[in-house]
Coordinates of C-alpha atoms (C1' of nucleotides) in Angstrom, one line a residue:
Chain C
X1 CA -57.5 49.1 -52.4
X2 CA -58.7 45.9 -51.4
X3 CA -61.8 46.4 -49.6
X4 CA -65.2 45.7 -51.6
X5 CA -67.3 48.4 -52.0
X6 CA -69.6 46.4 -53.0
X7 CA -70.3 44.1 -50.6
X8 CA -72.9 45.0 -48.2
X9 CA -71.3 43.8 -45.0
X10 CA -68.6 45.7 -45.1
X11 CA -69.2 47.2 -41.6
X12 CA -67.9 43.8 -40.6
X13 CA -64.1 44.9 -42.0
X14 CA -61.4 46.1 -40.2
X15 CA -59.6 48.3 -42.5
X16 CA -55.9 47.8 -42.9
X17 CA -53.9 47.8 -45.5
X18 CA -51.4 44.9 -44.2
X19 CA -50.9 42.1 -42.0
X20 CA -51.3 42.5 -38.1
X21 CA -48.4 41.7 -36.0
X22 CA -49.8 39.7 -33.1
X23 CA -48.5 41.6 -30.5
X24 CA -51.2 44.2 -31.8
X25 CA -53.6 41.7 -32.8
X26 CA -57.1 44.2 -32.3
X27 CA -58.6 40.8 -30.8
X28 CA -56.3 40.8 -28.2
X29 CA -57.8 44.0 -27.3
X30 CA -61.3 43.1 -26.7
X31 CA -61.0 41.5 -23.4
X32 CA -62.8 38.2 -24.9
X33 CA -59.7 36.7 -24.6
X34 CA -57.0 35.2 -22.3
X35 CA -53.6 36.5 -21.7
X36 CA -50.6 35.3 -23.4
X37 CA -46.4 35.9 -22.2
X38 CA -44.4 37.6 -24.9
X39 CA -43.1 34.2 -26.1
X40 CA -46.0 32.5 -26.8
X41 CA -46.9 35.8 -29.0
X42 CA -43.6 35.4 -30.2
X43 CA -44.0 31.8 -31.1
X44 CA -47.8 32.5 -33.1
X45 CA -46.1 35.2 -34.4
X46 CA -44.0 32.6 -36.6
X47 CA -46.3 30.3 -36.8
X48 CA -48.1 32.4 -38.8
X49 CA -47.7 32.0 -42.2
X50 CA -49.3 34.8 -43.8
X51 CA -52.8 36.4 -43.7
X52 CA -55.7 35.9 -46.5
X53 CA -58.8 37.6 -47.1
X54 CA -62.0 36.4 -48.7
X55 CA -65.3 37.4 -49.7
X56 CA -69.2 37.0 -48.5
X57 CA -69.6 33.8 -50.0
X58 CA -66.1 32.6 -50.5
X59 CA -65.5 29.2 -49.7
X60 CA -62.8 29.0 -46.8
X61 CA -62.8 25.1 -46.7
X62 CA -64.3 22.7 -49.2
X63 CA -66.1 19.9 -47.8
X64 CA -64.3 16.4 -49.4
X65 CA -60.9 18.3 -50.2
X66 CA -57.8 17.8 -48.9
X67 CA -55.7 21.1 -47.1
X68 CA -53.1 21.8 -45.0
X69 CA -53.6 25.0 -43.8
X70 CA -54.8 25.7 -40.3
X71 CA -57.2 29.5 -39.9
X72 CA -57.9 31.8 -37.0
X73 CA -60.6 34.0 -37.8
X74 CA -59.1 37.6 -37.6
X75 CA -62.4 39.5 -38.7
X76 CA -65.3 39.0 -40.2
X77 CA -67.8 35.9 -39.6
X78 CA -68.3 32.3 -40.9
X79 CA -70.0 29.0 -40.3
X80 CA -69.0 25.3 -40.9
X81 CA -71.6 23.2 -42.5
X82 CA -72.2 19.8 -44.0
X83 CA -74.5 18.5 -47.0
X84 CA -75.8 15.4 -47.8
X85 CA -75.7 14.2 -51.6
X86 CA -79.1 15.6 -52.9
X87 CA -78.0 19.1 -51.2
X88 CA -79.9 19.1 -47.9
X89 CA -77.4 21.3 -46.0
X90 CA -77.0 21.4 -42.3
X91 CA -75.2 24.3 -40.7
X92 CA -72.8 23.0 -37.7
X93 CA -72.2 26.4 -36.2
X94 CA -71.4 29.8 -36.6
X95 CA -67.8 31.2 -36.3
X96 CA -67.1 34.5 -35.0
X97 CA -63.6 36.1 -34.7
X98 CA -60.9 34.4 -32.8
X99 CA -62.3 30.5 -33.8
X100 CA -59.9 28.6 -35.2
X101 CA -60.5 26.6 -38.2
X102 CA -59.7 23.4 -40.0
X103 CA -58.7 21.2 -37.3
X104 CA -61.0 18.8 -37.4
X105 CA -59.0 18.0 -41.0
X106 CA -56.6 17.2 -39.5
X107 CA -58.3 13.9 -37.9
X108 CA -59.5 13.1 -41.6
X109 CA -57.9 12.3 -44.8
X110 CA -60.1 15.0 -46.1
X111 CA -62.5 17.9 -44.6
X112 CA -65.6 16.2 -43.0
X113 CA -66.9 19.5 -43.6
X114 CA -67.1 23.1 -45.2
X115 CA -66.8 26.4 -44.1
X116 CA -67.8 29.2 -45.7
X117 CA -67.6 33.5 -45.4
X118 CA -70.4 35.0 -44.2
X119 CA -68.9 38.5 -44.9
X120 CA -66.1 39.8 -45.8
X121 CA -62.9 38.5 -43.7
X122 CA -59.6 37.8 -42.6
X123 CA -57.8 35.0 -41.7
X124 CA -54.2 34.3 -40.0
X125 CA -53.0 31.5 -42.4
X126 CA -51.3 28.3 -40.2
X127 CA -49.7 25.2 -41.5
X128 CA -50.6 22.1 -40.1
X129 CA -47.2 20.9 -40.5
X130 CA -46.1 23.3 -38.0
X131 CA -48.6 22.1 -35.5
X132 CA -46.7 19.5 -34.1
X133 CA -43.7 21.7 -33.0
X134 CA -46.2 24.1 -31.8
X135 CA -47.3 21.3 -29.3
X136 CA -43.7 20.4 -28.6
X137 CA -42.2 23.7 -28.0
X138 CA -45.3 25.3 -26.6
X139 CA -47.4 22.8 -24.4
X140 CA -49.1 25.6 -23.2
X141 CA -50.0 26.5 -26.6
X142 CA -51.6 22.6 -27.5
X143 CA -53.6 23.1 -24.4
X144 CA -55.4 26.1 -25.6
X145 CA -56.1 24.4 -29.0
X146 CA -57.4 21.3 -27.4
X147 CA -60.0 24.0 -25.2
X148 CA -61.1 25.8 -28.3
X149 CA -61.7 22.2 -30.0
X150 CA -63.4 21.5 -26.9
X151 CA -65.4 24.9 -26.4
X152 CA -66.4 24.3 -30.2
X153 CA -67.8 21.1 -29.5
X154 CA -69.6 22.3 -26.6
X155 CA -71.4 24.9 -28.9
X156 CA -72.0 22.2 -31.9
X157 CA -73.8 20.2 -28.3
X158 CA -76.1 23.0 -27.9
X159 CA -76.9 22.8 -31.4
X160 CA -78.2 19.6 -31.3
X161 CA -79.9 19.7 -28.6
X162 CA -82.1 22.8 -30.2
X163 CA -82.3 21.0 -33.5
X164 CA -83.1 17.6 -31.4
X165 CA -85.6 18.6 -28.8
X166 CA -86.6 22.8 -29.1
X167 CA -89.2 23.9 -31.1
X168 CA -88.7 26.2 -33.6
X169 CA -89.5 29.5 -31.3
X170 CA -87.1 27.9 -28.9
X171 CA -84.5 27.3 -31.3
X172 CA -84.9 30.7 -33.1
X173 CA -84.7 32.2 -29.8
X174 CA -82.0 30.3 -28.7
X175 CA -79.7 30.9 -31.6
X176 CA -80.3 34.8 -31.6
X177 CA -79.5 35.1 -27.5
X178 CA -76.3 32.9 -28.4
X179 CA -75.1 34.6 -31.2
X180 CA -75.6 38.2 -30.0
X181 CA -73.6 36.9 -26.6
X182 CA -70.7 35.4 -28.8
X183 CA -70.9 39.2 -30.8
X184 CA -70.4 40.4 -27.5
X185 CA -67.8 38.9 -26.4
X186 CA -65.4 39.5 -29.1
X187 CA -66.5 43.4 -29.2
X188 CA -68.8 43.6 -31.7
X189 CA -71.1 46.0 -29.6
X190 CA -72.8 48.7 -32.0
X191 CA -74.5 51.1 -30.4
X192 CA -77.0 48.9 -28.1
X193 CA -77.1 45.9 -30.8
X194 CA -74.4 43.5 -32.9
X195 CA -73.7 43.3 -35.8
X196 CA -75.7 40.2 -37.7
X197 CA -74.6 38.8 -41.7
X198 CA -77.2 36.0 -41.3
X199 CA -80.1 35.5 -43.6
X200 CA -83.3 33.7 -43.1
X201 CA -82.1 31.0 -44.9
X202 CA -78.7 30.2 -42.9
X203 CA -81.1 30.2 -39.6
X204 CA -83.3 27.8 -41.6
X205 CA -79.9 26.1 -42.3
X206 CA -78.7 26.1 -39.1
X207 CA -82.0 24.5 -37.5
X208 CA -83.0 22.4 -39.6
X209 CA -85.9 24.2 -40.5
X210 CA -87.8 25.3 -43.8
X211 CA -86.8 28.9 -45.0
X212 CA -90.7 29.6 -45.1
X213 CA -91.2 27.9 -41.1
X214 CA -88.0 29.7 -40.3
X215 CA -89.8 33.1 -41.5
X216 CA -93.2 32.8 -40.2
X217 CA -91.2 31.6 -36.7
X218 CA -89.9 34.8 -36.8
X219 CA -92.2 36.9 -38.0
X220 CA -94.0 36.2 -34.3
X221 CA -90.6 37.0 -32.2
X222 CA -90.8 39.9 -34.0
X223 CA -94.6 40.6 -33.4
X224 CA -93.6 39.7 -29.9
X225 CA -91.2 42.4 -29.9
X226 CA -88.4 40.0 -28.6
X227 CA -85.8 40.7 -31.4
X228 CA -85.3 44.1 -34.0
X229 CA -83.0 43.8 -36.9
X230 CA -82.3 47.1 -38.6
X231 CA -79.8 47.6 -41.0
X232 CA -78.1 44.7 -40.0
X233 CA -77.7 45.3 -36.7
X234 CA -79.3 42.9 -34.1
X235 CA -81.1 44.0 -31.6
X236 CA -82.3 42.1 -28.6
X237 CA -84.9 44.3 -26.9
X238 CA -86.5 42.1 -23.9
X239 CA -83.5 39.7 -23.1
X240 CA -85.3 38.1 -19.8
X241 CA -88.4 37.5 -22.3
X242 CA -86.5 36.2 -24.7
X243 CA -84.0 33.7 -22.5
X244 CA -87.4 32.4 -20.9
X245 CA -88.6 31.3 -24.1
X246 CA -85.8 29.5 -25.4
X247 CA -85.3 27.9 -21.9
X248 CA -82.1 29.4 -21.8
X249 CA -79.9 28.6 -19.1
X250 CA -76.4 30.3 -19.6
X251 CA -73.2 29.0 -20.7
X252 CA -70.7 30.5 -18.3
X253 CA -68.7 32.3 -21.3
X254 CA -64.9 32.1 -19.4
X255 CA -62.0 34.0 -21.0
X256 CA -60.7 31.9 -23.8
X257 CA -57.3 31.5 -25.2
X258 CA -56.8 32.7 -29.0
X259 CA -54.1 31.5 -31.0
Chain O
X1 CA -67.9 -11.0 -7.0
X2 CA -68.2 -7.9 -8.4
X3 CA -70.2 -8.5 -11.5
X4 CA -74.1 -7.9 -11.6
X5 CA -75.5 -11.3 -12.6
X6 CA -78.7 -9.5 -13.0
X7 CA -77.7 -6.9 -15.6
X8 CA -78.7 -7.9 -19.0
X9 CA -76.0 -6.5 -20.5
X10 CA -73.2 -8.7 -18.8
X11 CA -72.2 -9.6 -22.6
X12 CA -70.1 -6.4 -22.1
X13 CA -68.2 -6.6 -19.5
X14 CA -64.4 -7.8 -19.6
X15 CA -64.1 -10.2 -16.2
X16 CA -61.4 -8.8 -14.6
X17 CA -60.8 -8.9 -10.3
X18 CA -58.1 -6.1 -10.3
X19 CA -57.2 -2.8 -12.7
X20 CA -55.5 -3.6 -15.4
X21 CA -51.8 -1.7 -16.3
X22 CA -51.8 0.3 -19.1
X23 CA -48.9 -1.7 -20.7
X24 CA -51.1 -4.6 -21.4
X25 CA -54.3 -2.5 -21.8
X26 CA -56.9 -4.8 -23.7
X27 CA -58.1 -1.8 -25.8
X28 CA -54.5 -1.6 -27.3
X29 CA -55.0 -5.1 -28.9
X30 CA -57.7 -4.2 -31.2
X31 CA -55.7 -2.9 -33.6
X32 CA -58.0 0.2 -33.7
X33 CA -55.5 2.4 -31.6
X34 CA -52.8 4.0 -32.3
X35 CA -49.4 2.6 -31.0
X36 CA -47.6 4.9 -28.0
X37 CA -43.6 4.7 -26.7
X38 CA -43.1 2.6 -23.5
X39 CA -42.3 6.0 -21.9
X40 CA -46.0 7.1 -23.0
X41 CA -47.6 4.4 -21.5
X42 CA -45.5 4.5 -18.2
X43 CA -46.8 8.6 -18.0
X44 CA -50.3 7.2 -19.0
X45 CA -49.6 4.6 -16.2
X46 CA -49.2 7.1 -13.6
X47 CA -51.9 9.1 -15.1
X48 CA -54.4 7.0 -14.2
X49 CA -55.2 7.4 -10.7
X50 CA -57.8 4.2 -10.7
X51 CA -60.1 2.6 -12.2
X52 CA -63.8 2.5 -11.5
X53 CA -66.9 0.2 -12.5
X54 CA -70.1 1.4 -12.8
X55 CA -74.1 0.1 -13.9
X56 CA -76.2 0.3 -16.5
X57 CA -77.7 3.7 -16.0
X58 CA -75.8 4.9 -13.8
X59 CA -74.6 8.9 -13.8
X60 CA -71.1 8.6 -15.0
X61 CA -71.0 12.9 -15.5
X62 CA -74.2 14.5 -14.0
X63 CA -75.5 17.3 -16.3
X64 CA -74.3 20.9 -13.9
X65 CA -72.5 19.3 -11.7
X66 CA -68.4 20.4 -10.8
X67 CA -65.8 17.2 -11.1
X68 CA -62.7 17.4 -11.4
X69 CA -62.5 14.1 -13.0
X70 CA -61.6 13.1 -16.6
X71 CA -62.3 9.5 -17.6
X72 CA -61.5 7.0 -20.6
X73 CA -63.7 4.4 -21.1
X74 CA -62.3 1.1 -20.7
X75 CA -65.1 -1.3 -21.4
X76 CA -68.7 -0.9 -22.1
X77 CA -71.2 1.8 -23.8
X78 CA -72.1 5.4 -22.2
X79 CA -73.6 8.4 -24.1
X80 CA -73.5 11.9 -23.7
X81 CA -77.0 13.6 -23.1
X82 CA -78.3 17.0 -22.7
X83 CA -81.5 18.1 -20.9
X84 CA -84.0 20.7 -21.1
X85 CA -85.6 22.1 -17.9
X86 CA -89.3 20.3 -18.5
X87 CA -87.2 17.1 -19.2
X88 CA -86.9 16.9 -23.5
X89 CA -83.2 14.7 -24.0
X90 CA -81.0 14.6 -26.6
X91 CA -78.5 12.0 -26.7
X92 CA -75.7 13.6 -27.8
X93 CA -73.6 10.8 -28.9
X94 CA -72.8 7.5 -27.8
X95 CA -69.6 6.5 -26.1
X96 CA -67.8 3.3 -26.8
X97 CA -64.5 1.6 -25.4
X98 CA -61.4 4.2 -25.9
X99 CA -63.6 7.2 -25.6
X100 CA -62.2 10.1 -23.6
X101 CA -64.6 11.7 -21.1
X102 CA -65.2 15.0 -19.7
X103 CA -63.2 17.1 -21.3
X104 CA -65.6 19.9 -22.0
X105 CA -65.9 20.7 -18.1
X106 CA -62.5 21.6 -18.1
X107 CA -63.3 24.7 -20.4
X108 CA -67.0 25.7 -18.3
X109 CA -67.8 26.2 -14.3
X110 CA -69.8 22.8 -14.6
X111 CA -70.6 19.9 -16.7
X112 CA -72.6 21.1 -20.0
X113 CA -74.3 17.6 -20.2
X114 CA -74.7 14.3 -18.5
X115 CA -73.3 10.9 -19.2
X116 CA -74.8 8.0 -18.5
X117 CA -73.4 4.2 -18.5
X118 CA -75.7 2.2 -21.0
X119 CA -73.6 -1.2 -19.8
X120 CA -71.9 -2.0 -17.0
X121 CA -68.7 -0.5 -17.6
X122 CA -64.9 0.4 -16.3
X123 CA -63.2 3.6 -16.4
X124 CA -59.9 4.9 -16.0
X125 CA -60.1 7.5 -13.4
X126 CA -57.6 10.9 -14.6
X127 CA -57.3 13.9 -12.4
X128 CA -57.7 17.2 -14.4
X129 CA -55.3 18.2 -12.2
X130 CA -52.8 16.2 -14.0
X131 CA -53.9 17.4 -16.9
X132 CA -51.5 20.4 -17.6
X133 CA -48.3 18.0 -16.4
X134 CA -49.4 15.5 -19.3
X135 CA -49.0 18.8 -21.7
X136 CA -45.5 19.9 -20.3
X137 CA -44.0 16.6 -20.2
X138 CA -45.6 14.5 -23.3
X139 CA -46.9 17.0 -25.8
X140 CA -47.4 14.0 -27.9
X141 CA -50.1 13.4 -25.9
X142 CA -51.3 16.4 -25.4
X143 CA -51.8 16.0 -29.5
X144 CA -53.6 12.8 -28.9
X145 CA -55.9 14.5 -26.4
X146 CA -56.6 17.0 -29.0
X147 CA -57.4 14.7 -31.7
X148 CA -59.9 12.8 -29.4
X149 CA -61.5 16.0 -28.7
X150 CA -61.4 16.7 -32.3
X151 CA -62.4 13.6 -33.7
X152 CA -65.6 13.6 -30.9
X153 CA -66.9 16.9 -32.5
X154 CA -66.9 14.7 -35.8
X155 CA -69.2 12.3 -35.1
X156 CA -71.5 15.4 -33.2
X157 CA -71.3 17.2 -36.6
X158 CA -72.8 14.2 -38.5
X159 CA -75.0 13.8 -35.6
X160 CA -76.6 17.5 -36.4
X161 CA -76.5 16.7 -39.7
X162 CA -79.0 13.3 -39.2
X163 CA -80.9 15.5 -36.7
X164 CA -81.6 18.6 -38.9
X165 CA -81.4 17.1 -42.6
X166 CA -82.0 13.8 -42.7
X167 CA -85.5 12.3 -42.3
X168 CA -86.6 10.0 -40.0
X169 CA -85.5 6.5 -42.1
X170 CA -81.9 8.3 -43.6
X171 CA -81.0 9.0 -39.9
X172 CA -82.0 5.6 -38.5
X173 CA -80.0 3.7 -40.7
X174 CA -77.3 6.4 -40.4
X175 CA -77.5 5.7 -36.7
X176 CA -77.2 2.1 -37.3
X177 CA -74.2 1.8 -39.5
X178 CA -72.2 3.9 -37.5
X179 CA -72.6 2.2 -34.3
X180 CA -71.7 -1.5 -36.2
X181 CA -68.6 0.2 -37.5
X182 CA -67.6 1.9 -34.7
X183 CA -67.9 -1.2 -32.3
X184 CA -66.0 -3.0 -35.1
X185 CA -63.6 -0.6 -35.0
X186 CA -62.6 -1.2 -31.4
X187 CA -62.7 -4.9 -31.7
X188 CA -66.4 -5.7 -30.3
X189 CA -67.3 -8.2 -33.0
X190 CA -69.6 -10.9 -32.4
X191 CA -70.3 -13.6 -34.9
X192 CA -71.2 -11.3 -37.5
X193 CA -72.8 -8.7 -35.7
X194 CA -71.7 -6.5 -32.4
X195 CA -73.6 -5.9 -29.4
X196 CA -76.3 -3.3 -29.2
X197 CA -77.1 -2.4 -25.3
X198 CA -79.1 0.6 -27.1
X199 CA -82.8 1.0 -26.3
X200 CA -85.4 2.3 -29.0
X201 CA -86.1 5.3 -26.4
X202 CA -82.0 6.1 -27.1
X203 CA -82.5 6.1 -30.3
X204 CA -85.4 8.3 -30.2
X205 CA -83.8 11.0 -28.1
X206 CA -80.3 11.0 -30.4
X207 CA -82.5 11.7 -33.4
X208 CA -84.8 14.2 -31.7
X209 CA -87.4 11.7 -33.0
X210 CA -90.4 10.7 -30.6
X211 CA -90.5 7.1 -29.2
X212 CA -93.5 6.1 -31.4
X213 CA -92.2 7.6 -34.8
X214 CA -88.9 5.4 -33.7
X215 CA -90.5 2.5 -33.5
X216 CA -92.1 2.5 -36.7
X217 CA -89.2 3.6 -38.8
X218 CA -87.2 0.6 -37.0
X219 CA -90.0 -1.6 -38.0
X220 CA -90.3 -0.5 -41.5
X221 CA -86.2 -1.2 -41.6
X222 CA -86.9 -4.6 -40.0
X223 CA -89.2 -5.1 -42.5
X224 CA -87.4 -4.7 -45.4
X225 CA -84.6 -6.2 -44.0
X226 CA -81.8 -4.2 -43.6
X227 CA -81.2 -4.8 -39.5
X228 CA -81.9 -7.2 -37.1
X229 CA -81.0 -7.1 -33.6
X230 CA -81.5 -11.1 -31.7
X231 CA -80.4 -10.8 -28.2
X232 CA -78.5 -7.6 -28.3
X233 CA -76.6 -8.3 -30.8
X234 CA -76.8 -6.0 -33.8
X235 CA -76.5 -7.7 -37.5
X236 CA -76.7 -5.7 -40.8
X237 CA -77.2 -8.3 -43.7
X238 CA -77.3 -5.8 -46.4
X239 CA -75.0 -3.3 -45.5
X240 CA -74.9 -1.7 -49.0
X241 CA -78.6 -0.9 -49.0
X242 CA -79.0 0.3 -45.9
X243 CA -75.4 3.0 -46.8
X244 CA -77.5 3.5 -50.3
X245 CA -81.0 4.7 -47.9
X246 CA -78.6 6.5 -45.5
X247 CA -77.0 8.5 -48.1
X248 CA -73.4 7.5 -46.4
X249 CA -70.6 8.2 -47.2
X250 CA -67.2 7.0 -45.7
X251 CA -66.2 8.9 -42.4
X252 CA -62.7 7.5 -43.3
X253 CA -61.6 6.1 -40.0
X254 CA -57.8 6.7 -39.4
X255 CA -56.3 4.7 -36.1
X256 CA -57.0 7.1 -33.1
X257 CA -54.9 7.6 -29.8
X258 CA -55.8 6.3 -27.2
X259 CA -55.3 8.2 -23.6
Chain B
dC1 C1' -96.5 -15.9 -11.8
dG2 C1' -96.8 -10.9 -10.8
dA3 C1' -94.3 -6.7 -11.7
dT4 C1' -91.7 -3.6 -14.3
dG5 C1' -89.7 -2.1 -18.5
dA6 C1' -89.6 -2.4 -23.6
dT7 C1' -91.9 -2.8 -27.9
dT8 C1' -96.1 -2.3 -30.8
dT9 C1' -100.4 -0.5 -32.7
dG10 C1' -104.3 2.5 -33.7
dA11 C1' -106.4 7.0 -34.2
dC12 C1' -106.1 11.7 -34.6
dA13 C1' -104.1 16.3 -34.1
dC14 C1' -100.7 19.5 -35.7
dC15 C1' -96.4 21.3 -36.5
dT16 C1' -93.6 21.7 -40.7
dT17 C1' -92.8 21.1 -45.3
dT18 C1' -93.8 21.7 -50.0
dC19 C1' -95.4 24.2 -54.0
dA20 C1' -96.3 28.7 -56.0
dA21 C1' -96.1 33.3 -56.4
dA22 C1' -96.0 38.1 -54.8
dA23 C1' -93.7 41.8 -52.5
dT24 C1' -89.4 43.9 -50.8
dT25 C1' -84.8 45.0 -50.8
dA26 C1' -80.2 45.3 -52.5
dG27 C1' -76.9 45.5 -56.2
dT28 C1' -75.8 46.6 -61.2
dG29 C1' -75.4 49.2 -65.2
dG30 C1' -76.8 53.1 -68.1
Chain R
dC1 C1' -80.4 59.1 -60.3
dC2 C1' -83.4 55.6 -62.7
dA3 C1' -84.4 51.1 -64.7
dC4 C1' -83.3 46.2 -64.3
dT5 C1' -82.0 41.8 -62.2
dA6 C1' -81.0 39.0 -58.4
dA7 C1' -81.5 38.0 -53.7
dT8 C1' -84.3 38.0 -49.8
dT9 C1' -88.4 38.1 -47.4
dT10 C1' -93.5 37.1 -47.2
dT11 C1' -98.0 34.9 -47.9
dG12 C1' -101.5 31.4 -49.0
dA13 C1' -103.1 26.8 -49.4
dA14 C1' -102.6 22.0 -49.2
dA15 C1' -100.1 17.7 -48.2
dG16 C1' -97.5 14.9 -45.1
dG17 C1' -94.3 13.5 -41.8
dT18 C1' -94.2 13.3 -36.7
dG19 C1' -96.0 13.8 -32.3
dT20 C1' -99.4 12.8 -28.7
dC21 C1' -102.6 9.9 -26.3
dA22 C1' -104.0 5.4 -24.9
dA23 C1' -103.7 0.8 -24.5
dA24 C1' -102.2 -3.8 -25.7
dT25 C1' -98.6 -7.2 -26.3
dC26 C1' -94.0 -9.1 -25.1
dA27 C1' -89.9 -9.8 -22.5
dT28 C1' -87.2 -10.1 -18.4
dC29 C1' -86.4 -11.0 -13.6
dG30 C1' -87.2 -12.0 -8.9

DNA sequence: CGATGATTTGACACCTTTCAAAATTAGTGG
DNA sequence: CCACTAATTTTGAAAGGTGTCAAATCATCG
């Protein structure tokens, strides 16, 4: 049995016993997702290598090392992020099933960056070796990859722009609308909330904020009634409140390829 | 006479009465790009559909707006910005000769940010039309595009990371270093130093800083000697000191493709 | 030489951080 | 199922880095 009992997040597992063909890949499933013809599945099929799991916690990339393995996130959630010497930490963004992973390696001698499990997860194992002929046999294929790079980058833009210019209620409010849409979108719906692995300390993280800042901030959503979390599940209960506040104007969330 | 003797910034500007062919591109005798097959460049060739100058300040991408449009930068300095609805900026990143722009609108409805020319500068003019053809019939350069998009979400990573972890003096000279190297890097040396068309109010909104707190952290810097900027031109005379304050550590830069 | 934009300075308010410690909650082992 | 330890969340108080407001000084250009 491979499944942790004791890890807490273990709502965020899809149980299985072994690897998913993709033809029956459960994201596929969840309508967040574009359309692919039966040889493209074919072709991601054998391009991947083998599936891994890790744990809450578990580092998926480390920041400064070499690899040569490309990830899709199957289940479970993650987030890149980047420290300075002294340990200051700055979370990039958050990754959600169906991100890829590690390509920004690629463009480096080693990762720029880390990424690390936020629960429990599962990842379709790719070799960057293989990316090449993916790009030559599958153009179609290299396109999506360049629009998830590209949709990645658009998210890590938002980022910066709430870390740069929106105050700490804006930026807390703004990261909990955008993370309970992205939930959304890859069919996380439980009941009328998401499900939500994040600590106080990753938001803090993730903002550039002070854990204790990060907790008064949202001690006074909370007052406000603009956000619930129970159990782990995040709840948003006055959206339109909530979007005004963070000056929230939407990102047009198209269907996105998966690979 | 198409150059603007009244622009300040003329220092940046190639002279040139007619678009130049891609074969004898001036960007691809810097050294800092990678090398393409003649049958690359001829595709490239026909890629471009023309080539267009623009100001200082002028709306290259408007924030919202639809284009179907992608552009590399052929000479002079841009940036990427984002806005808020009351009017808060942050600069994104900067742009510099060999960039790749607008790439992101591709994957949304309309553009996610603005860019604005912070020279005079010349673009190649791509249809994203084109766009899939370049895929089907030059993967390889479909790879490049990817790499550029990747590589771009780099330098917004360590952009974050200045913007949420570092304080106002570590992100300065942060800001500062990367600029000389990356203007070395594409062959803008001057004496020894490279132009600077950047404005304390730029540096302010790419470091979410406010124009005062800028100005006194640039001062302080001045002061203890670790920049000077005489007539736009950007010298560093203690380079190590200023990487020691910074906390830098090499962003290892590989030779990049160039589109 | 007047006008506009960029850079500087001073004074003061305040949002955030830091330091410390308590209260809660979750996970572990008996 | 209860005690024990670690992780997470909360609070209080004080220090400090940044922001805001206002105005002066410089620089550039017509």
């Amino acid at each position: 049995m491979w499944q942790s009992h004791r890890n807490p997040h273990s709502r965020f597992l899809i149980v299985s016993a072994k690897n998913i063909p993709c033809h029956a890949c459960p994201l596929r499933r969840t309508g967040g997702f574009r359309a692919n013809t039966t040889e493209e599945i074919a072709f991601i099929q054998q391009f991947k290598r083998s599936e891994r799991r890790v744990s809450t916690g578990d580092a998926i990339v480390r920041q400064g090392v070499t690899s040569n393995e490309l990830y899709t996130l199957l289940s479970g959630w993650a987030f890149r992020h980047k420290s300075l010497p002294d340990g200051r930490r700055q979370i990039l963004n958050f990754l959600l099933p169906g991100d890829f992973i590690g390509l920004q390696q690629q463009m480096a001698e080693a990762a720029p960056h880390g990424v690390e499990a936020l629960t429990d997860a599962r990842l379709c194992v790719f070799r960057s070796d293989d990316l090449w002929s993916l790009y030559r046999e599958f153009p179609s294929l290299g396109y999506d990859i360049t629009w998830l790079a590209s949709h990645e980058e658009l998210i890590v833009d938002d980022g910066l722009l709430s870390v740069g210019r929106r105050t700490a209620m804006e930026g807390v409010a703004m990261l909990l609308i955008h993370l309970y849409k992205r939930a959304v979108s890859v069919g996380q719906t439980i009941d009328d909330g998401v499900p939500f692995p994040i600590r106080q300390h990753h938001i803090a993280d993730a903002l550039g904020l002070s854990l204790v800042h990060t907790n008064r901030t949202l001690r006074r959503l909370r007052q406000l009634g603009l956000y619930r979390i129970d159990d782990n599940i995040l709840r948003l209960p006055k959206p339109n409140a909530l979007q005004r506040l963070a000056g929230y104007y939407d990102l047009a969330l198209t269907p996105r390829p998966l690979i």
